[in-house]
Short mmCIF file of C-alpha atoms in Angstrom, two decimals:
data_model
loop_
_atom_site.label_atom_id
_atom_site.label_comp_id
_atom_site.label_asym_id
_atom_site.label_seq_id
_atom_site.Cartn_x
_atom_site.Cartn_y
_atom_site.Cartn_z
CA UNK U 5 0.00 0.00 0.00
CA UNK U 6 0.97 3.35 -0.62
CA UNK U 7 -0.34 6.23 1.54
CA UNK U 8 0.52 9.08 3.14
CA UNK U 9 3.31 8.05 5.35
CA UNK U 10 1.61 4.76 5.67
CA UNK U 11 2.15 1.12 3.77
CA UNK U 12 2.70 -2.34 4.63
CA UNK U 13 4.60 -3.80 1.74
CA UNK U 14 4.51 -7.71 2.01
CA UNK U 15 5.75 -8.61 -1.52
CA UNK U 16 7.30 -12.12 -1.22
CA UNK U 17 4.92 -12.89 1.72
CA UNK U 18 1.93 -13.74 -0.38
CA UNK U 19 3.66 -16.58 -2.17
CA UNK U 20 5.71 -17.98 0.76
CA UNK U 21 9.23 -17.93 -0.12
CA UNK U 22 11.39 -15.88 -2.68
CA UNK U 23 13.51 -17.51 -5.63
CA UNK U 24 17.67 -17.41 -4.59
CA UNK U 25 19.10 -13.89 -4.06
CA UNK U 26 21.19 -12.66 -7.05
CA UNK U 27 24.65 -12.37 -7.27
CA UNK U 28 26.39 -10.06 -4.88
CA UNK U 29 23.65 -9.98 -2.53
CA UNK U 30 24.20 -13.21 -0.38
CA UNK U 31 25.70 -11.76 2.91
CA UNK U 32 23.48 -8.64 2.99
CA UNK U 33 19.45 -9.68 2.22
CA UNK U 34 18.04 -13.07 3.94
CA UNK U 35 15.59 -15.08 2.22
CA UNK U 36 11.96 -14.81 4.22
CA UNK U 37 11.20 -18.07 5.94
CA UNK U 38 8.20 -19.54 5.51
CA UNK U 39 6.33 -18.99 8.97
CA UNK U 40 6.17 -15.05 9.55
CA UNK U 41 6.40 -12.50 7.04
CA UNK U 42 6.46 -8.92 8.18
CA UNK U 43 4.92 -6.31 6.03
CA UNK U 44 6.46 -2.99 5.77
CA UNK U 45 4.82 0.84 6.18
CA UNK U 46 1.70 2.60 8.02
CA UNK U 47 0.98 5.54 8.29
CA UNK U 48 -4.95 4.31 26.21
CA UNK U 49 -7.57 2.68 30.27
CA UNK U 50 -6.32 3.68 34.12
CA UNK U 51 -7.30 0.42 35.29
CA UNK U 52 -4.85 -2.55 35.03
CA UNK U 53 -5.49 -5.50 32.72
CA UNK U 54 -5.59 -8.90 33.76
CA UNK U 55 -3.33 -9.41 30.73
CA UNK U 56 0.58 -10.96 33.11
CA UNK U 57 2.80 -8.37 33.23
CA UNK U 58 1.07 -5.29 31.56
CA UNK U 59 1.85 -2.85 33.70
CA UNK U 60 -0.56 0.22 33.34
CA UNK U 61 0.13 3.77 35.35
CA UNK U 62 -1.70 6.48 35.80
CA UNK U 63 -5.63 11.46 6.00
CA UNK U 64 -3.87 9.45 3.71
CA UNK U 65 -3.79 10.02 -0.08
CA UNK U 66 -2.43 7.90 -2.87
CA UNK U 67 0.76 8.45 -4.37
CA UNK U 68 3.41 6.09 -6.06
CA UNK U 69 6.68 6.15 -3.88
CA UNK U 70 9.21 7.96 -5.55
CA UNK U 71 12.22 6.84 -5.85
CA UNK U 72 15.17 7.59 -3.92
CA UNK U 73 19.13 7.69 -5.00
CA UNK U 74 21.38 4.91 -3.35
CA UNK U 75 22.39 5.84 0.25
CA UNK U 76 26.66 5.23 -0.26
CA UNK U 77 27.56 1.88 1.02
CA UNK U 78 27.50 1.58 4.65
CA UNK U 79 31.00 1.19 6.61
CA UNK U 80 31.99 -1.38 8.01
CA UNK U 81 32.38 -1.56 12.08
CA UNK U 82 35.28 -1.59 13.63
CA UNK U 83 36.38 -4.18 16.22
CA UNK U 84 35.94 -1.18 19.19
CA UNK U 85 32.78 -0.61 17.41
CA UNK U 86 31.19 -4.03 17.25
CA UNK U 87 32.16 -4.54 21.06
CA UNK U 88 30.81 -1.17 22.34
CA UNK U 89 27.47 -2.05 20.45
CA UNK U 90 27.43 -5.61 21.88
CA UNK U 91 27.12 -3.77 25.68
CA UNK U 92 24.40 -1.55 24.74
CA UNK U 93 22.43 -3.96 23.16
CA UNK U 94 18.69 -3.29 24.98
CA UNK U 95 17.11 -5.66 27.94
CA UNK U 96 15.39 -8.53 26.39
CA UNK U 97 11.62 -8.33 27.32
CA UNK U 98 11.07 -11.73 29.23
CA UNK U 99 8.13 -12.28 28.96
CA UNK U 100 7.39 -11.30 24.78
CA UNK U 101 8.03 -14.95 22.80
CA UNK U 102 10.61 -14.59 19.97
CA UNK U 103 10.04 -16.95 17.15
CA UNK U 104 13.03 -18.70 16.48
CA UNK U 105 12.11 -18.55 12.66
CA UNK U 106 12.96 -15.26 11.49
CA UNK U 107 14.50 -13.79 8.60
CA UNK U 108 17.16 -11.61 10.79
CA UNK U 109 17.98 -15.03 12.71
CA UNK U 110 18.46 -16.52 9.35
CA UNK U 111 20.83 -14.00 8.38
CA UNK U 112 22.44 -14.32 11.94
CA UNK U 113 23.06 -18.26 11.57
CA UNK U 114 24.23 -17.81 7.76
CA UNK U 115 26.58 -15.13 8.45
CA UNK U 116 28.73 -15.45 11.53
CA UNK U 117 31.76 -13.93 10.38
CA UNK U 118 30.11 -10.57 8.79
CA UNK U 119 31.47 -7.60 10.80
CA UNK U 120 27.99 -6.27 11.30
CA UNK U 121 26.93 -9.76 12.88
CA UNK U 122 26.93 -8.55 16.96
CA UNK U 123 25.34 -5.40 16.20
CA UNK U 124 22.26 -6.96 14.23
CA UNK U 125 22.20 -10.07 16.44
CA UNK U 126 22.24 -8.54 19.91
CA UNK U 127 20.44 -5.19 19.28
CA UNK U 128 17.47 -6.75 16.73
CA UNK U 129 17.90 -10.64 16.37
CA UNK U 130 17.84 -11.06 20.48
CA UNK U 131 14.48 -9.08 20.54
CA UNK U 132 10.86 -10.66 20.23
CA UNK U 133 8.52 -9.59 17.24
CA UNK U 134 5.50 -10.25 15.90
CA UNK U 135 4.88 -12.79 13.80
CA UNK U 136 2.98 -11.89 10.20
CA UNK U 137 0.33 -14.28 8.38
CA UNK U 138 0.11 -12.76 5.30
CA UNK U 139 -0.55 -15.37 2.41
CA UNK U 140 -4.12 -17.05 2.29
CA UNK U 141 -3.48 -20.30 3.18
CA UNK U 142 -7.08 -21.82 4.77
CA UNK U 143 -5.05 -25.92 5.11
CA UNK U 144 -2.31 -25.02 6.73
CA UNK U 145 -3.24 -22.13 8.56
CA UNK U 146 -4.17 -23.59 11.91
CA UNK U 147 -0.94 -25.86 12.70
CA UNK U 148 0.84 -22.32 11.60
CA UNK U 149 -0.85 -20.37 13.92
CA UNK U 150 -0.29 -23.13 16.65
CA UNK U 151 3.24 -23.70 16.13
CA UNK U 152 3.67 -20.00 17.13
CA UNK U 153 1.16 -20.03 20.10
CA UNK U 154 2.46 -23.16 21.53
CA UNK U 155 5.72 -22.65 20.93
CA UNK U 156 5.19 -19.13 23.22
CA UNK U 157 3.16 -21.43 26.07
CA UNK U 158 6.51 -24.15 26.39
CA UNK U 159 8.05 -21.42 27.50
CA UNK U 160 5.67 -19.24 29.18
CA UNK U 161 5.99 -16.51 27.02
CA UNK U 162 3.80 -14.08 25.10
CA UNK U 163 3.56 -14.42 21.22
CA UNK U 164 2.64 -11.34 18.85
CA UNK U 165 0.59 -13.09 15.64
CA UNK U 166 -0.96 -10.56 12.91
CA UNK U 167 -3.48 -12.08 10.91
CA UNK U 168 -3.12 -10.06 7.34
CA UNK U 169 -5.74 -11.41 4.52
CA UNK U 170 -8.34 -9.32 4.54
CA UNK U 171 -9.73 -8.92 0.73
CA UNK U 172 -9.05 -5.95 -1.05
CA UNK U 173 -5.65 -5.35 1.25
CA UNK U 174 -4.00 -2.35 1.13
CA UNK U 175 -6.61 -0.68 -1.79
CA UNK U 176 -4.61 -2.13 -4.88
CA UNK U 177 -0.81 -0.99 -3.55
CA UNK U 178 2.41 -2.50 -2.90
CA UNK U 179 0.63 -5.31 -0.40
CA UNK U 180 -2.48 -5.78 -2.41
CA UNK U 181 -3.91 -9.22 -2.03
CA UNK U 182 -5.84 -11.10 0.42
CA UNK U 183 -8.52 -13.82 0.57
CA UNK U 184 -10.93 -13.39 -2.27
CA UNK U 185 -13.79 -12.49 -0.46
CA UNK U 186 -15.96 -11.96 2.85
CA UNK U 187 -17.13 -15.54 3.37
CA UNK U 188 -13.83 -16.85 2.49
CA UNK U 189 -11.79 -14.53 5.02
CA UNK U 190 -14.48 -15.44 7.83
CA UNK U 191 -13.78 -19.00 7.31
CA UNK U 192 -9.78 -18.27 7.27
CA UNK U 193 -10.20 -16.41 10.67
CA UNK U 194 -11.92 -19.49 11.94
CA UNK U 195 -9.08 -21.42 10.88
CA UNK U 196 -6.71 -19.32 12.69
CA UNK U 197 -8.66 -18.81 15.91
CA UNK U 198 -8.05 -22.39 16.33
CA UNK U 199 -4.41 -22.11 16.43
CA UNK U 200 -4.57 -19.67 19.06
CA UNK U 201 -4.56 -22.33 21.90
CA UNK U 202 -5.06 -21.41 25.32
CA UNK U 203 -2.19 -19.39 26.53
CA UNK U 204 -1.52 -15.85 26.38
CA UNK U 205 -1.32 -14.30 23.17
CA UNK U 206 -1.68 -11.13 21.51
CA UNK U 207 -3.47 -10.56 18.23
CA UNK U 208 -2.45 -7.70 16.11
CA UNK U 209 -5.50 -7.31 13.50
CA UNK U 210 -4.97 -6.41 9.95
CA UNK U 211 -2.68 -3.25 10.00
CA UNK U 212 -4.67 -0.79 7.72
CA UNK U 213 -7.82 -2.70 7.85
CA UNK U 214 -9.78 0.45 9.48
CA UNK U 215 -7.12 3.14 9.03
CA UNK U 216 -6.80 2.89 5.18
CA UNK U 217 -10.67 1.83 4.30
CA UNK U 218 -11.42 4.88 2.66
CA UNK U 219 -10.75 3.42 -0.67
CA UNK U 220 -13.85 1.23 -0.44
CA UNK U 221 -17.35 2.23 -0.89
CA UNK U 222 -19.78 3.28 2.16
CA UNK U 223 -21.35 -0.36 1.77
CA UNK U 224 -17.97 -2.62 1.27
CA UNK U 225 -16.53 -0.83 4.26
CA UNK U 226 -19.58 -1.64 6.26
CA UNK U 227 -19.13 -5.00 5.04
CA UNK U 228 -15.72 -5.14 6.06
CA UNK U 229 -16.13 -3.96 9.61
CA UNK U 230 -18.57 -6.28 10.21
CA UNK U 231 -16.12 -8.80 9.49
CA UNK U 232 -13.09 -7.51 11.26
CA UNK U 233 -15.86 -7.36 14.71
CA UNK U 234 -16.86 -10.77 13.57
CA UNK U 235 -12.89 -11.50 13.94
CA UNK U 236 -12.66 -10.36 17.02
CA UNK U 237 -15.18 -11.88 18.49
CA UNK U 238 -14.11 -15.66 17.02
CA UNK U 239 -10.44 -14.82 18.71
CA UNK U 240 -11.54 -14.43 22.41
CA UNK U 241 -14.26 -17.28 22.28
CA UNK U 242 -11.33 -19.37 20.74
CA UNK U 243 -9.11 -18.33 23.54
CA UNK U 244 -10.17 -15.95 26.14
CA UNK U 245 -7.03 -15.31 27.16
CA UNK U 246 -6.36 -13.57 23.67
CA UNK U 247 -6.11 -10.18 23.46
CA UNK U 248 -7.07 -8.41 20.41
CA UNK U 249 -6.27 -4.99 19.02
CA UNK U 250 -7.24 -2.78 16.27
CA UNK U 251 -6.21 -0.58 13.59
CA UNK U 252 -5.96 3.06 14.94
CA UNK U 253 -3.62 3.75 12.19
CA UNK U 254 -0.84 6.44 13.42
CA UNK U 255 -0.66 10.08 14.71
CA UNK U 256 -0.20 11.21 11.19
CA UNK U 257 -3.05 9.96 9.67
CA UNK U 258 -6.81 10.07 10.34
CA UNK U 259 -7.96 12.36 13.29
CA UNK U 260 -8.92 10.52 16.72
CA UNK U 261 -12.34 11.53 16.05
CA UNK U 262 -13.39 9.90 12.76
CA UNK U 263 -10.72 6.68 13.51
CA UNK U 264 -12.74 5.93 16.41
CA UNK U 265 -16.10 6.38 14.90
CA UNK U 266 -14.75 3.81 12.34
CA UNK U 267 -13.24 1.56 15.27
CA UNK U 268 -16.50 1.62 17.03
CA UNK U 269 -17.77 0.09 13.66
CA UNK U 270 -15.34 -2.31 13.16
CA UNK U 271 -15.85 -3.97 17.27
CA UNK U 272 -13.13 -2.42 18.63
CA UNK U 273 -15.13 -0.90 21.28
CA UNK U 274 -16.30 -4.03 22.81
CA UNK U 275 -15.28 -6.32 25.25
CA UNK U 276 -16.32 -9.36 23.44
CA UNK U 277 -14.61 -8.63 20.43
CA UNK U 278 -11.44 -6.50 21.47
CA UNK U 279 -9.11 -5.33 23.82
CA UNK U 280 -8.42 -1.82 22.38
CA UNK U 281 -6.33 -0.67 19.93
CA UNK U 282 -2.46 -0.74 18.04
CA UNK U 283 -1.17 2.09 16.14
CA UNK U 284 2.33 2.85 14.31
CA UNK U 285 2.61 -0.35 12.51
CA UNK U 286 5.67 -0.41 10.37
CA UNK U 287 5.88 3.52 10.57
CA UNK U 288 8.08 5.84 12.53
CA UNK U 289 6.16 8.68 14.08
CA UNK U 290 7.62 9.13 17.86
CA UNK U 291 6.41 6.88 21.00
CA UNK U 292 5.16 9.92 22.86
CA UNK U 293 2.90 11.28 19.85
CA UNK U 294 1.94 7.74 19.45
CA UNK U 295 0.60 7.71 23.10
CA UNK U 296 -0.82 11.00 22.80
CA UNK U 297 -3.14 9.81 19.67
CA UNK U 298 -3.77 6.93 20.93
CA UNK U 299 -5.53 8.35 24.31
CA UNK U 300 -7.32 10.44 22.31
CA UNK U 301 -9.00 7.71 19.78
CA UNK U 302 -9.82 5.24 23.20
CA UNK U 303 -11.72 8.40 24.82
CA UNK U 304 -13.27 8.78 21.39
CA UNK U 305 -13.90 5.25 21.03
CA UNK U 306 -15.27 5.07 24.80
CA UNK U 307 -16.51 1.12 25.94
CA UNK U 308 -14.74 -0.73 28.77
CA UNK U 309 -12.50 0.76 30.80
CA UNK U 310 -10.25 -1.91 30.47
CA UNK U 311 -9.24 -0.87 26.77
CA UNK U 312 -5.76 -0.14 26.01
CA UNK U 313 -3.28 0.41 23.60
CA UNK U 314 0.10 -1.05 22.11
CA UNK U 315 2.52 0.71 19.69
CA UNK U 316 5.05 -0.33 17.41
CA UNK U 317 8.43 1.18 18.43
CA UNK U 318 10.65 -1.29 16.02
CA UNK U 319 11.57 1.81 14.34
CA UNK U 320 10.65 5.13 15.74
CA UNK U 321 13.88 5.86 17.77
CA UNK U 322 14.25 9.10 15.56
CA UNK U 323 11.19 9.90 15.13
CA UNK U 324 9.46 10.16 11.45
CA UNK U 325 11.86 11.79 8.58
CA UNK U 326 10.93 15.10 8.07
CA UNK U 327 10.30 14.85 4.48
CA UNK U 328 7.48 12.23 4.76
CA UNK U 329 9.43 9.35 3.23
CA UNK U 330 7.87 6.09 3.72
CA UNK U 331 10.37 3.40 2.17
CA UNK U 332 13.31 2.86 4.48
CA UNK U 333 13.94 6.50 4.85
CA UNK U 334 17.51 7.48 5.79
CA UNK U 335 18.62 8.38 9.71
CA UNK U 336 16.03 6.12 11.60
CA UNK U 337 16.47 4.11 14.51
CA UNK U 338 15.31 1.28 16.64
CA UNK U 339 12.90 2.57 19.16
CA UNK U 340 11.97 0.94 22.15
CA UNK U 341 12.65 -2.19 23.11
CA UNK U 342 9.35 -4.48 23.39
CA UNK U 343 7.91 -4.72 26.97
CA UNK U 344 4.04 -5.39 28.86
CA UNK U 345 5.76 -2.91 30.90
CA UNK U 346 5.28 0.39 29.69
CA UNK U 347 4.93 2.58 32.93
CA UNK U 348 2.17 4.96 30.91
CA UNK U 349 -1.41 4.92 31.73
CA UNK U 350 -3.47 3.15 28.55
CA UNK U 351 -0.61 1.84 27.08
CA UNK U 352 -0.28 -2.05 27.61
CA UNK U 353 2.89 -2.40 25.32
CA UNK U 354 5.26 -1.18 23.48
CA UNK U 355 5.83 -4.06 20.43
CA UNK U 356 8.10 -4.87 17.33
CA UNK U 357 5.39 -5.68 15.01
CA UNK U 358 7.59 -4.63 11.87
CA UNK U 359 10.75 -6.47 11.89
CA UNK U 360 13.85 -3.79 12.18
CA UNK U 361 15.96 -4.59 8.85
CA UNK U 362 12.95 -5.88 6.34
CA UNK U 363 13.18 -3.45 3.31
CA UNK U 364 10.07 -1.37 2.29
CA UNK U 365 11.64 -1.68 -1.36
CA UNK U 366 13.73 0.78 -1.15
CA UNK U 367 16.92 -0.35 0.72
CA UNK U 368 16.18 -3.82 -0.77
CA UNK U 369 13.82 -6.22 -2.29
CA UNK U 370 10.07 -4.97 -0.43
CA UNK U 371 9.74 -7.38 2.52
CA UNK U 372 13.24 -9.09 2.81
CA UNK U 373 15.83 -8.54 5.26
CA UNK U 374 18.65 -6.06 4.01
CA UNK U 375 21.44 -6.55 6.74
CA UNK U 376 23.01 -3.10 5.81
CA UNK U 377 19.83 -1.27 6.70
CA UNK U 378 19.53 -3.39 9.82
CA UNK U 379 22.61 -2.49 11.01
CA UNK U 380 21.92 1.19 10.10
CA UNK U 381 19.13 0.78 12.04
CA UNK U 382 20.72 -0.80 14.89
CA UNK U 383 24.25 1.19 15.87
#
């Protein structure tokens, strides 16, 4: 999709696996597995959840990216370098499941000897992120969902899943696709509601599902709400510990106003369907903006007090680039590390749903993982 400072590019993802890298490209881009794919670009309540260890204190428009000159080729780090960044590398949330199949920890385990390997491990590979399903798969979409979510419960830990087929994804852009219709998305949410198991586990629903469904007409957009609440709902009778949140879009986009009127549509407002609402998906706009927005959709939205919100930090560290670029924009950084523990009122985590180092397009092929942007990312 391409919006105003807001896509999820997942090219790649919908067919499962990408052919060989080309020539010249082996140590720096990692082919995506076949579990998790993470897209790429989009564009809080007082009282504490009973969700362990969240702790709880007090418009886009359509445009075709345009393309950008080749940064110059990044250095490589010294020895000093590499060993300074190996002591900084951010506390490991313990209680946020990380997927051992990933496409950083599959450049990690290919390339041992690549100067940049400490850096990208410890500061990115070491972290837990969410985990995308983003090709319509109805077979084999339960045992994938469940070899996540059980794989989180051996170790009592908390897995991140998105669930990313809705039809008519991302309004004909980069990560167009989905299942071919209504009926046939319903029954693929079915499917993956009984992966979910029984253990903790948080659902991340359809990035841009709400935020970006201006594209459709008054009636399809009804019709797609009604399935997104229908979602919701089919996730917490599945497993009530689940806990479901979605699409506020980001701070830059929609005002808190109309995105909650649309939220309120789409379930999020109820406690049988959801429990609140994400925002910053694969974009870059700054944590405390991000909080900010989000507080003022959930007093929009209004419903249970219990509602809350999680952001995606994976790359807001500096903030959004000032010229609006979307696709791997020069100067960023990892944000905050993933934690339950957030220590702001509303706000029940702060998550890597975009994986840190998977290309928009830009610094790579859209949606695999460039090790040179990861580790521009990262030091």
């Amino acid at each position: 999709m391409v919006a105003a400072a807001s896509v999820v590019v997942t090219v790649g993802a919908l067919t499962g696996m990408l052919s060989a890298l080309d020539d010249g490209r082996g140590t720096d881009e990692a082919r995506p597995p076949e579990v998790t794919r993470s897209p790429s670009l989009r564009y809080v309540p007082l009282q504490p959840s009973a969700f362990p260890s969240v702790t709880k204190s007090a418009p886009p428009t359509s445009a075709s990216p345009t393309p950008k000159r080749k940064a110059a080729p990044t250095p490589s780090p010294t020895r000093t370098e590499t060993e300074q960044k190996r002591q900084q590398a951010p506390a490991v949330s313990p209680r946020l499941y990380r997927h051992p199949d990933s496409q950083v920890l599959e450049w990690v385990r290919d390339n041992p000897a690549d100067p940049r390997h400490a850096v990208i491990q410890s500061r990115i590979g070491a972290q837990p992120a969410a985990v995308w399903f983003a090709d319509f798969t109805p077979a084999t979409i339960t045992a994938r969902v469940r070899a996540v979510t059980s794989g989180g419960s051996a170790l009592g830990r908390v897995p991140v899943v998105v669930p990313y087929a809705i039809p008519d994804r991302d309004c004909g852009g980069y990560s167009e696709g989905g299942a071919p219709s209504l009926d046939a998305y319903d029954d693929w949410i079915d499917r993956f509601a009984a992966g979910l198991g029984s253990g903790d586990v948080i659902v991340i629903l359809e990035p841009d599902s709400v935020a970006q469904s201006e594209c459709l007409s008054a009636g399809a957009r009804a019709d797609r709400f009604a399935s997104l609440a229908r979602a919701g709902r089919a996730f917490k009778q599945a497993n009530p510990k689940a806990r479901v949140y979605y699409d506020a879009g980001h701070s830059g986009w929609n005002a808190p106003g109309k995105q909650a009127r649309w939220l309120k549509q789409a379930g999020a407002g109820s406690a049988a369907s959801s429990d609140g609402v994400f925002s910053n998906v694969s974009n870059f706009h700054a944590t405390a903006d991000e909080i900010a927005y989000d507080r003022q959709v959930l007093d929009a939205l209004g419903g249970p007090e219990g509602l809350g919100a999680v952001i995606d930090t994976s790359r807001n560290g500096a903030g959004p680039p000032a010229d609006g670029e979307w696709c791997d924009p020069a100067g960023r950084k990892l944000g905050r590390a993933p934690t339950l523990a957030t220590g702001e009122a509303r706000v029940d985590a702060y998550l890597w749903v975009k994986l840190p180092g998977e290309s928009d397009g830009c610094k790579g092929r859209p949606g695999t993982f460039t090790a040179s942007y990861a580790y521009d990312l990262a030091r």
